[in-house]
Every structure is written in structure tokens, then in C-alpha cells.
PDB file of C-alpha atoms in Angstrom:
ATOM      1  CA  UNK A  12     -48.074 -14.175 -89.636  1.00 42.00           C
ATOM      2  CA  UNK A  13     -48.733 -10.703 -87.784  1.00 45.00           C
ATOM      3  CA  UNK A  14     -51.637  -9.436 -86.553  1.00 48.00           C
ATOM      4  CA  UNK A  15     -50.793  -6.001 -88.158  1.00 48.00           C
ATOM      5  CA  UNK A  16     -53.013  -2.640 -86.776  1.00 52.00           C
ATOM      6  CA  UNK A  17     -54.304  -2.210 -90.588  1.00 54.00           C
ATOM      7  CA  UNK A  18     -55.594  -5.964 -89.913  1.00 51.00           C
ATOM      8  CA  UNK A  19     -57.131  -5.256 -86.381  1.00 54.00           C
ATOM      9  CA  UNK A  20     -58.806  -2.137 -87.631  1.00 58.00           C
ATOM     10  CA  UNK A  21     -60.726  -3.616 -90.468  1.00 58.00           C
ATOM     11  CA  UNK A  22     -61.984  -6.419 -88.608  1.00 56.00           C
ATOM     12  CA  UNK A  23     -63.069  -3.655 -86.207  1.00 61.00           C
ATOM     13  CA  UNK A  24     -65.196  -2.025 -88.857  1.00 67.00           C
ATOM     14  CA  UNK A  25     -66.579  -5.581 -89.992  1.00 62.00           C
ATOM     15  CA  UNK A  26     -67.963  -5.627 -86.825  1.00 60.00           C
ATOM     16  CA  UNK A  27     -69.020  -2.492 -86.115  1.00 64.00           C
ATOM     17  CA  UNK A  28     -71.320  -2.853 -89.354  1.00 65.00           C
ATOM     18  CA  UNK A  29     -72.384  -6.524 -88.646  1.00 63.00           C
ATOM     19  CA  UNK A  30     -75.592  -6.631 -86.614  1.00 60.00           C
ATOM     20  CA  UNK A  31     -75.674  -8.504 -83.164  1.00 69.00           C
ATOM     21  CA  UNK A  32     -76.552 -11.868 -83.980  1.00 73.00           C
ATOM     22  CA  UNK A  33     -79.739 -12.804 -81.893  1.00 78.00           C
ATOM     23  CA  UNK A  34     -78.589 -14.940 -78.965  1.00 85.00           C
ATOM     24  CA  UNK A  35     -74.708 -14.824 -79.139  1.00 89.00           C
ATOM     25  CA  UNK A  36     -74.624 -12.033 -76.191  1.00 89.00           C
ATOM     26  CA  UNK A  37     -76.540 -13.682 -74.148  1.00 88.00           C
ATOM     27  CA  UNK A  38     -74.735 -17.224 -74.930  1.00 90.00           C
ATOM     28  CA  UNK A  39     -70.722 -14.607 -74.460  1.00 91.00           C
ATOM     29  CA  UNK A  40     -72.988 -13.816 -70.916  1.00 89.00           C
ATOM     30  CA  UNK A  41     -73.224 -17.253 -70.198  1.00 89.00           C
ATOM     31  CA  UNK A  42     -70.116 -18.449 -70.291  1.00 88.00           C
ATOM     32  CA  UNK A  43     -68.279 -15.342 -68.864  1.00 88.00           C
ATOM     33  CA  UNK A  44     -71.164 -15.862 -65.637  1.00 78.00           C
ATOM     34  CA  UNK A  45     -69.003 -19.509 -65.194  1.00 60.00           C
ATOM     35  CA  UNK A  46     -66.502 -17.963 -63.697  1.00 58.00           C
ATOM     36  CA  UNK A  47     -66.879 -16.257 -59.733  1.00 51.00           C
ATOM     37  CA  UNK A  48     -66.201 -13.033 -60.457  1.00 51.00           C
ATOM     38  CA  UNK A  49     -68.627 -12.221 -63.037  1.00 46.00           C
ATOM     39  CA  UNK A  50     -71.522 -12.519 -60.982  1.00 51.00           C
ATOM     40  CA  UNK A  51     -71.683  -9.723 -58.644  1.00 51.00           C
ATOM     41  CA  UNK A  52     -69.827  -7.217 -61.010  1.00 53.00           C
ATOM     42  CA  UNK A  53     -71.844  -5.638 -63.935  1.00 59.00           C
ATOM     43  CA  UNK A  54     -69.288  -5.492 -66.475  1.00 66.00           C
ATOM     44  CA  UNK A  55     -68.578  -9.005 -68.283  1.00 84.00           C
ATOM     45  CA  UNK A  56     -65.421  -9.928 -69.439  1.00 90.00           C
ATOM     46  CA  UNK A  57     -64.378 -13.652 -71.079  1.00 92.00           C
ATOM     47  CA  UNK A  58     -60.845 -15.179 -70.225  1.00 93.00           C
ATOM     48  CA  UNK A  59     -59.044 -17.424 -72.959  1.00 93.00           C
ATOM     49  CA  UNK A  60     -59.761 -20.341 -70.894  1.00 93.00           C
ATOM     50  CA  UNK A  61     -63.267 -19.729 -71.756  1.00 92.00           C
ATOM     51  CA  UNK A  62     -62.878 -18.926 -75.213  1.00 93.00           C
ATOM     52  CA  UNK A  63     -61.479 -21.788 -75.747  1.00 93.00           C
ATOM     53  CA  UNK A  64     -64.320 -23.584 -74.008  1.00 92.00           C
ATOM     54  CA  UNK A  65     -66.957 -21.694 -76.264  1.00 93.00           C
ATOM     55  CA  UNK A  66     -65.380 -23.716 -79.424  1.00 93.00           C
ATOM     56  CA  UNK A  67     -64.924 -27.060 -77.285  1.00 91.00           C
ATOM     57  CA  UNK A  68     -68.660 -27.152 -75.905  1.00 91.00           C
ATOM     58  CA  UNK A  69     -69.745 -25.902 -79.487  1.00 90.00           C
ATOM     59  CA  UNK A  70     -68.016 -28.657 -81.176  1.00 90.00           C
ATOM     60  CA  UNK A  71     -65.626 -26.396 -82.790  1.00 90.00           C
ATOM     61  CA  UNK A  72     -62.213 -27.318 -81.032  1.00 90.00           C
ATOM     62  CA  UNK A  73     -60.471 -30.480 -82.785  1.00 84.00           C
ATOM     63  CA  UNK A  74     -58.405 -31.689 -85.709  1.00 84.00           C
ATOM     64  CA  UNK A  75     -61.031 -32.475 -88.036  1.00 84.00           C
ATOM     65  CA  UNK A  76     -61.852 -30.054 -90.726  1.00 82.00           C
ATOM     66  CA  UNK A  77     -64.000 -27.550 -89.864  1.00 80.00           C
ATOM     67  CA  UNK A  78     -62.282 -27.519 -86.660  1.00 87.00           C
ATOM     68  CA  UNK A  79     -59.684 -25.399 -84.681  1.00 92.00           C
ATOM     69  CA  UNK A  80     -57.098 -26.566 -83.052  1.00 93.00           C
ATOM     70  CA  UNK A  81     -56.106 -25.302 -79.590  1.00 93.00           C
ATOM     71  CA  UNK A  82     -53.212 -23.639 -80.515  1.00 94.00           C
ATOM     72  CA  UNK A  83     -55.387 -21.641 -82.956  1.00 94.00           C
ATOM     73  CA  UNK A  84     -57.735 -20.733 -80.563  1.00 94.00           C
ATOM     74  CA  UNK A  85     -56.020 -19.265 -78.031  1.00 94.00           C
ATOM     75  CA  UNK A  86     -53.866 -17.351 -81.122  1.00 94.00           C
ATOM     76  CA  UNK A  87     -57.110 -15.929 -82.303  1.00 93.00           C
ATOM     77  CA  UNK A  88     -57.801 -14.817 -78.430  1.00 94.00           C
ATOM     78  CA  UNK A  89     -54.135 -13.164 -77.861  1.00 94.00           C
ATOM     79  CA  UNK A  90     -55.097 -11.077 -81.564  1.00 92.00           C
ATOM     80  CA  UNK A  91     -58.067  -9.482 -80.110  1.00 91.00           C
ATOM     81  CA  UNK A  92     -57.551  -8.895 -76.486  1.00 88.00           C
ATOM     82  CA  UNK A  93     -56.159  -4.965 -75.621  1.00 87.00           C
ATOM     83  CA  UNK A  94     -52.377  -5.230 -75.124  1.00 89.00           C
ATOM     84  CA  UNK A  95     -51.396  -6.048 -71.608  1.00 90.00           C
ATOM     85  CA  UNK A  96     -54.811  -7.541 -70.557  1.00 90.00           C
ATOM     86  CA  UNK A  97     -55.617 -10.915 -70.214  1.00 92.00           C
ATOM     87  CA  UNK A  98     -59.313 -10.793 -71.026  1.00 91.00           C
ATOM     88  CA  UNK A  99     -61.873  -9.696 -73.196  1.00 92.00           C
ATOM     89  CA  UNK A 100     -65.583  -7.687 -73.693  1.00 90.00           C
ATOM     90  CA  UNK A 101     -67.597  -8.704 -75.883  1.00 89.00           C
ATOM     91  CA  UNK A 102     -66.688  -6.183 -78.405  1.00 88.00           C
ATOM     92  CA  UNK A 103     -63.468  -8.390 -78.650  1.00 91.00           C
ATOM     93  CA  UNK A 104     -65.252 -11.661 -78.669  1.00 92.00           C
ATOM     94  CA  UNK A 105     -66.939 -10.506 -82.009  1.00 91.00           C
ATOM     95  CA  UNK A 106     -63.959  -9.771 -83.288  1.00 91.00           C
ATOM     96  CA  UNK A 107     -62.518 -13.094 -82.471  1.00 93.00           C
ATOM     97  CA  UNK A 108     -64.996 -14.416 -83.759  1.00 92.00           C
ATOM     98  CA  UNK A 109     -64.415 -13.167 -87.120  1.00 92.00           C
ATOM     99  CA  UNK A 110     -60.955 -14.201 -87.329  1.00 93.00           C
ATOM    100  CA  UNK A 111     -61.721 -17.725 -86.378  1.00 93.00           C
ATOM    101  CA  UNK A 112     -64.460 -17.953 -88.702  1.00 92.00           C
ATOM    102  CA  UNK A 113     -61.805 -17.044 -91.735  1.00 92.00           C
ATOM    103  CA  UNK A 114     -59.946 -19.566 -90.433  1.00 92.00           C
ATOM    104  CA  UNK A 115     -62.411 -22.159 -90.170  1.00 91.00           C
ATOM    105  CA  UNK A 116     -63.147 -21.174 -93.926  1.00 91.00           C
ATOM    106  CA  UNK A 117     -67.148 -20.617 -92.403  1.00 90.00           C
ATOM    107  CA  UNK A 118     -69.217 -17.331 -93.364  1.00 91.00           C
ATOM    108  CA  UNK A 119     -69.596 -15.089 -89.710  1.00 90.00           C
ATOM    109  CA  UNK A 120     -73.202 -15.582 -89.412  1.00 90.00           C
ATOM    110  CA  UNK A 121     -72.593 -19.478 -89.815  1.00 91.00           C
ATOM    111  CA  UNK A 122     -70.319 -19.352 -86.816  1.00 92.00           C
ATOM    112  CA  UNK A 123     -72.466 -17.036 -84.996  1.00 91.00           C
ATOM    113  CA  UNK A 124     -75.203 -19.131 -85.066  1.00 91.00           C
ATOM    114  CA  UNK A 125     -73.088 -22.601 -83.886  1.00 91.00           C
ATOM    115  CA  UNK A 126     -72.116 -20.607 -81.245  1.00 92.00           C
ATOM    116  CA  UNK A 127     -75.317 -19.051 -80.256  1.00 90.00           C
ATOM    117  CA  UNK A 128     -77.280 -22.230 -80.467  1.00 90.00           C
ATOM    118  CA  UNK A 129     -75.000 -23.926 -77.505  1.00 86.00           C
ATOM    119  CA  UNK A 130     -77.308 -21.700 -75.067  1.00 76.00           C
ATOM    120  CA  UNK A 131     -73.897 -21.577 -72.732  1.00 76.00           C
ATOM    121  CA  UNK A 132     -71.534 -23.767 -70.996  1.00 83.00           C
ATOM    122  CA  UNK A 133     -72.449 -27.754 -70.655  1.00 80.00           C
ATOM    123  CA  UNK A 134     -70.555 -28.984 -67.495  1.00 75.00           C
ATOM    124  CA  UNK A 135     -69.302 -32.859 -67.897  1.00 70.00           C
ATOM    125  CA  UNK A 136     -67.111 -34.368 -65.114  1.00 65.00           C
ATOM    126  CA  UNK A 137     -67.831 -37.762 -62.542  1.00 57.00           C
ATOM    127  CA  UNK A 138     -70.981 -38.189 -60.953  1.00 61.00           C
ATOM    128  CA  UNK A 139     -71.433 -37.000 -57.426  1.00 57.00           C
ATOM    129  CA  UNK A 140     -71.019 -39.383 -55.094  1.00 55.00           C
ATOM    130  CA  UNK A 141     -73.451 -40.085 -52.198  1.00 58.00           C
ATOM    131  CA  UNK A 142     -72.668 -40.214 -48.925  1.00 55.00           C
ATOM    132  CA  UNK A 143     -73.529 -43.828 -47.239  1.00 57.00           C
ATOM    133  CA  UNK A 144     -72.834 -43.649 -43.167  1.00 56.00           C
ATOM    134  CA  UNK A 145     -72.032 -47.299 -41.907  1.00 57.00           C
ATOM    135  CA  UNK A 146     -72.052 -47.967 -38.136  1.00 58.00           C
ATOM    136  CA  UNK A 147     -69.294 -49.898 -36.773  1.00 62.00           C
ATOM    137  CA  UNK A 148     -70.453 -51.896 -33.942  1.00 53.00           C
TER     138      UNK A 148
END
């Protein structure tokens, strides 16, 4: 299945008429602040990576129903990103998020709101460990 221009252009327009949903900016901020470079630069951009972590730390990423799969994900990503680039603004994160909401079978605002509600990225991984100096005598 293409991703035809007719396609890319009315999702365009469904966003361009959607309002921003309260707290999804500042959740795409979030996430896109993860990474080094965002910081000291003012204009924000999100890498697949991270759009694909969006739907994992949402809950969204999976085989159940009601889920997408990896594969899908980063599909839905490649559709919306300009040609030659390798990440998105948040103009194109709406738009992705559209697409992936049709394919989740879930209204916009349903999936707006998931997403919004995360608050930004949860980082998991192994405990810390603490340093414990022995002396050898």
C-alpha cells in the first residue's frame, strides 16, 4: 500500500483543521529533549527511534489489539517524514499521528490524549550500582 501525495495532502488538511490537543506538544517536547542535541538548539525535531518510543512508553507498541506493531510504527514514521530526512517537527508528528490512529481503529483525539497523558519519556534499565571501596591489607 502507497503512501500516495493525494493521501499525504489530506491528512495535511486534517491536521491543519484539528486543534492542538492540550499537552501533546509539550509531551512531542519531551521526548525530542531525550536526545543531546535538542537541548541547546531551539528547533525540535523527533527521530523514529523516538517515535517509536512514544507508542512503547504509552503502551501502544505490541501485538495485542489496540496495539501497533513495530514494523507499523516505524512505516507510519517513514510516511510522514520530508523525503531524504531522517526526522521529524512536530507538524509531522501530528500527522503520524493520524495515520496510526486509523490504524489502531482509535478516533485522533483518543490517541492524542494516550499520548499526552504519558507526560514524556519513563526511563527503565538496572539500578545504579554503588561504589563500596575495600582495603586490602
Amino acid at each position: 500500500m502507497s503512501f500516495s501525495s493525494a493521501r499525504r495532502k489530506s491528512v495535511s488538511e486534517f491536521v491543519k483543521k484539528r486543534p492542538n490537543y492540550p499537552g501533546l506538544e509539550d509531551t512531542f517536547r519531551a521526548f525530542c529533549e531525550t536526545k543531546a542535541g535538542n537541548k541547546s538548539s531551539g528547533f525540535v525535531e523527533m527521530d523514529g527511534k523516538t517515535f517509536a518510543k512514544v507508542f512503547k512508553d504509552c503502551g501502544l507498541m505490541g501485538n495485542k489489539k489496540g496495539q501497533l506493531s513495530v514494523i507499523s510504527i516505524d512505516i507510519n514514521f517513514s510516511k510522514c517524514k520530508p523525503k531524504g530526512e531522517r526526522k521529524i517537527v512536530y507538524k509531522d508528528f501530528l500527522e503520524a499521528v493520524h495515520i496510526c490512529a486509523t490504524e489502531m481503529g482509535l478516533a485522533y483525539e483518543e490517541l492524542c490524549e494516550k499520548i499526552a497523558s504519558s507526560k514524556g519519556p519513563k526511563f527503565e534499565g538496572t539500578k545504579g550500582s554503588t561504589f563500596v571501596a575495600s582495603s586490602i591489607d
